PDB file of C-alpha atoms in Angstrom:
ATOM      1  CA  GLU A 227       0.000   0.000   0.000  1.00  0.00           C
ATOM      2  CA  VAL A 228       0.964   3.626  -0.407  1.00  0.00           C
ATOM      3  CA  ARG A 229       2.864   4.869   2.615  1.00  0.00           C
ATOM      4  CA  LEU A 230       4.139   8.374   3.327  1.00  0.00           C
ATOM      5  CA  VAL A 231       6.124   9.102   6.488  1.00  0.00           C
ATOM      6  CA  GLU A 232       7.001  12.704   7.302  1.00  0.00           C
ATOM      7  CA  SER A 233       9.810  13.604   9.683  1.00  0.00           C
ATOM      8  CA  GLY A 234      12.031  16.501  10.685  1.00  0.00           C
ATOM      9  CA  GLY A 235       9.561  18.752  12.446  1.00  0.00           C
ATOM     10  CA  GLY A 236      10.137  20.330  15.809  1.00  0.00           C
ATOM     11  CA  LEU A 237      10.497  23.591  17.685  1.00  0.00           C
ATOM     12  CA  VAL A 238      12.489  26.340  15.996  1.00  0.00           C
ATOM     13  CA  GLN A 239      13.039  30.019  16.760  1.00  0.00           C
ATOM     14  CA  PRO A 240      11.777  32.749  14.425  1.00  0.00           C
ATOM     15  CA  GLY A 241      14.285  33.285  11.648  1.00  0.00           C
ATOM     16  CA  GLY A 242      15.543  29.742  11.918  1.00  0.00           C
ATOM     17  CA  SER A 243      15.582  26.926   9.392  1.00  0.00           C
ATOM     18  CA  LEU A 244      14.251  23.411   9.266  1.00  0.00           C
ATOM     19  CA  THR A 245      14.267  20.627   6.675  1.00  0.00           C
ATOM     20  CA  LEU A 246      11.369  18.202   6.459  1.00  0.00           C
ATOM     21  CA  SER A 247      11.553  14.786   4.823  1.00  0.00           C
ATOM     22  CA  CYS A 248       8.876  12.489   3.464  1.00  0.00           C
ATOM     23  CA  ALA A 249       9.816   8.864   2.868  1.00  0.00           C
ATOM     24  CA  ALA A 250       7.549   7.147   0.364  1.00  0.00           C
ATOM     25  CA  SER A 251       6.903   3.491  -0.377  1.00  0.00           C
ATOM     26  CA  GLY A 252       4.307   1.253  -1.967  1.00  0.00           C
ATOM     27  CA  PHE A 253       4.246   2.957  -5.363  1.00  0.00           C
ATOM     28  CA  ASN A 254       6.502   4.037  -8.219  1.00  0.00           C
ATOM     29  CA  PHE A 255       7.750   7.195  -6.529  1.00  0.00           C
ATOM     30  CA  GLY A 256       9.593   8.530  -9.570  1.00  0.00           C
ATOM     31  CA  GLY A 257       6.430   8.444 -11.654  1.00  0.00           C
ATOM     32  CA  PHE A 258       4.388  10.828  -9.508  1.00  0.00           C
ATOM     33  CA  ASP A 259       4.347  14.522  -8.697  1.00  0.00           C
ATOM     34  CA  MET A 260       4.622  15.201  -4.971  1.00  0.00           C
ATOM     35  CA  SER A 261       3.209  18.005  -2.838  1.00  0.00           C
ATOM     36  CA  TRP A 262       3.447  19.500   0.625  1.00  0.00           C
ATOM     37  CA  VAL A 263       0.358  20.778   2.441  1.00  0.00           C
ATOM     38  CA  ARG A 264       0.158  22.309   5.907  1.00  0.00           C
ATOM     39  CA  GLN A 265      -2.613  22.860   8.415  1.00  0.00           C
ATOM     40  CA  ALA A 266      -2.375  25.433  11.186  1.00  0.00           C
ATOM     41  CA  PRO A 267      -4.431  25.116  14.390  1.00  0.00           C
ATOM     42  CA  GLY A 268      -8.055  25.980  13.708  1.00  0.00           C
ATOM     43  CA  LYS A 269      -7.429  26.419   9.985  1.00  0.00           C
ATOM     44  CA  GLY A 270      -8.074  24.372   6.898  1.00  0.00           C
ATOM     45  CA  PRO A 271      -5.365  22.761   4.780  1.00  0.00           C
ATOM     46  CA  GLU A 272      -3.090  25.154   2.890  1.00  0.00           C
ATOM     47  CA  TRP A 273      -1.148  24.072  -0.162  1.00  0.00           C
ATOM     48  CA  VAL A 274       2.573  24.781   0.237  1.00  0.00           C
ATOM     49  CA  SER A 275       4.544  23.423  -2.699  1.00  0.00           C
ATOM     50  CA  ALA A 276       4.700  20.834  -5.463  1.00  0.00           C
ATOM     51  CA  ILE A 277       7.423  19.176  -7.494  1.00  0.00           C
ATOM     52  CA  SER A 278       7.317  17.307 -10.782  1.00  0.00           C
ATOM     53  CA  THR A 279       8.407  13.708 -11.220  1.00  0.00           C
ATOM     54  CA  SER A 280      11.987  14.512 -12.194  1.00  0.00           C
ATOM     55  CA  GLY A 281      12.280  17.529  -9.916  1.00  0.00           C
ATOM     56  CA  ALA A 282      12.749  19.860 -12.865  1.00  0.00           C
ATOM     57  CA  THR A 283       9.621  21.890 -12.110  1.00  0.00           C
ATOM     58  CA  THR A 284       8.720  23.301  -8.700  1.00  0.00           C
ATOM     59  CA  THR A 285       5.844  25.524  -7.613  1.00  0.00           C
ATOM     60  CA  TYR A 286       5.106  27.381  -4.387  1.00  0.00           C
ATOM     61  CA  ALA A 287       2.394  29.330  -2.654  1.00  0.00           C
ATOM     62  CA  ASP A 288       3.052  32.998  -3.424  1.00  0.00           C
ATOM     63  CA  SER A 289       3.625  33.910   0.215  1.00  0.00           C
ATOM     64  CA  LEU A 290       6.259  31.205   0.647  1.00  0.00           C
ATOM     65  CA  MET A 291       8.252  31.632  -2.540  1.00  0.00           C
ATOM     66  CA  GLY A 292      11.825  32.585  -1.725  1.00  0.00           C
ATOM     67  CA  ARG A 293      11.784  31.060   1.761  1.00  0.00           C
ATOM     68  CA  PHE A 294      10.845  27.441   1.065  1.00  0.00           C
ATOM     69  CA  THR A 295      12.515  25.017  -1.339  1.00  0.00           C
ATOM     70  CA  ILE A 296      11.093  21.659  -2.376  1.00  0.00           C
ATOM     71  CA  SER A 297      13.330  18.917  -3.739  1.00  0.00           C
ATOM     72  CA  ARG A 298      13.327  15.173  -4.246  1.00  0.00           C
ATOM     73  CA  ASP A 299      15.702  12.251  -4.478  1.00  0.00           C
ATOM     74  CA  ASN A 300      14.059   9.551  -6.554  1.00  0.00           C
ATOM     75  CA  ALA A 301      16.805   7.042  -5.745  1.00  0.00           C
ATOM     76  CA  LYS A 302      15.851   7.393  -2.072  1.00  0.00           C
ATOM     77  CA  ASN A 303      12.081   7.699  -2.628  1.00  0.00           C
ATOM     78  CA  THR A 304      12.144  10.878  -0.571  1.00  0.00           C
ATOM     79  CA  VAL A 305      10.817  14.406  -1.006  1.00  0.00           C
ATOM     80  CA  TYR A 306      12.150  17.306   1.069  1.00  0.00           C
ATOM     81  CA  LEU A 307      11.008  20.745   2.137  1.00  0.00           C
ATOM     82  CA  GLN A 308      13.751  23.178   3.155  1.00  0.00           C
ATOM     83  CA  MET A 309      12.254  26.015   5.190  1.00  0.00           C
ATOM     84  CA  ASN A 310      14.231  29.189   5.873  1.00  0.00           C
ATOM     85  CA  SER A 311      13.482  32.459   7.671  1.00  0.00           C
ATOM     86  CA  LEU A 312      10.695  30.779   9.586  1.00  0.00           C
ATOM     87  CA  LYS A 313       7.931  32.879  11.112  1.00  0.00           C
ATOM     88  CA  PRO A 314       5.382  32.080  13.831  1.00  0.00           C
ATOM     89  CA  ASP A 315       2.702  31.954  11.120  1.00  0.00           C
ATOM     90  CA  ASP A 316       4.518  28.942   9.661  1.00  0.00           C
ATOM     91  CA  THR A 317       3.477  26.922  12.714  1.00  0.00           C
ATOM     92  CA  ALA A 318       1.431  23.997  11.431  1.00  0.00           C
ATOM     93  CA  VAL A 319       1.335  20.280  10.849  1.00  0.00           C
ATOM     94  CA  TYR A 320       3.072  19.613   7.546  1.00  0.00           C
ATOM     95  CA  TYR A 321       1.938  16.743   5.326  1.00  0.00           C
ATOM     96  CA  CYS A 322       3.274  15.343   2.087  1.00  0.00           C
ATOM     97  CA  ASN A 323       0.759  14.187  -0.503  1.00  0.00           C
ATOM     98  CA  VAL A 324       0.592  12.127  -3.647  1.00  0.00           C
ATOM     99  CA  ARG A 325      -2.301  11.580  -6.021  1.00  0.00           C
ATOM    100  CA  ALA A 326      -2.276   8.005  -7.281  1.00  0.00           C
ATOM    101  CA  GLY A 327      -5.136   6.878  -9.444  1.00  0.00           C
ATOM    102  CA  SER A 328      -8.295   8.422  -8.056  1.00  0.00           C
ATOM    103  CA  SER A 329      -6.974   8.646  -4.487  1.00  0.00           C
ATOM    104  CA  LEU A 330      -5.120  11.373  -2.606  1.00  0.00           C
ATOM    105  CA  TYR A 331      -2.744   9.951  -0.027  1.00  0.00           C
ATOM    106  CA  TRP A 332      -1.500  11.744   3.084  1.00  0.00           C
ATOM    107  CA  GLY A 333       1.157  10.900   5.616  1.00  0.00           C
ATOM    108  CA  GLN A 334       0.729  11.247   9.368  1.00  0.00           C
ATOM    109  CA  GLY A 335       2.218  14.733   9.317  1.00  0.00           C
ATOM    110  CA  THR A 336       5.034  16.346  11.257  1.00  0.00           C
ATOM    111  CA  GLN A 337       4.560  19.273  13.636  1.00  0.00           C
ATOM    112  CA  VAL A 338       6.506  22.483  13.042  1.00  0.00           C
ATOM    113  CA  THR A 339       6.350  25.062  15.817  1.00  0.00           C
ATOM    114  CA  VAL A 340       8.008  28.456  15.344  1.00  0.00           C
ATOM    115  CA  SER A 341       8.231  30.282  18.652  1.00  0.00           C
ATOM    116  CA  SER A 342      10.572  32.301  20.824  1.00  0.00           C
TER     117      SER A 342
END
């Protein structure tokens, strides 16, 4: 079955950096676009970033462009999200996603807390 396992979250100070990882299994990872979505407390899901199968094309939410970088290593079946200049508003649970067939798959998420 499709499995997505996020890791790398934690507590970070404003202005700091953090790199999230999502390890994928159960499908042909290199054949699928991957995305990151986050959900802040009391808010709905917010799309963060997406990356094409080869990694050649990346897209970002306008407010995050320039601070966040998505990448992938198809040999390791892993997608990454490098987050720089973090702000308290970035506090959220971060999920990676893949659409396979007619289904959208989510991992368990990893908590990112930006606080002094």
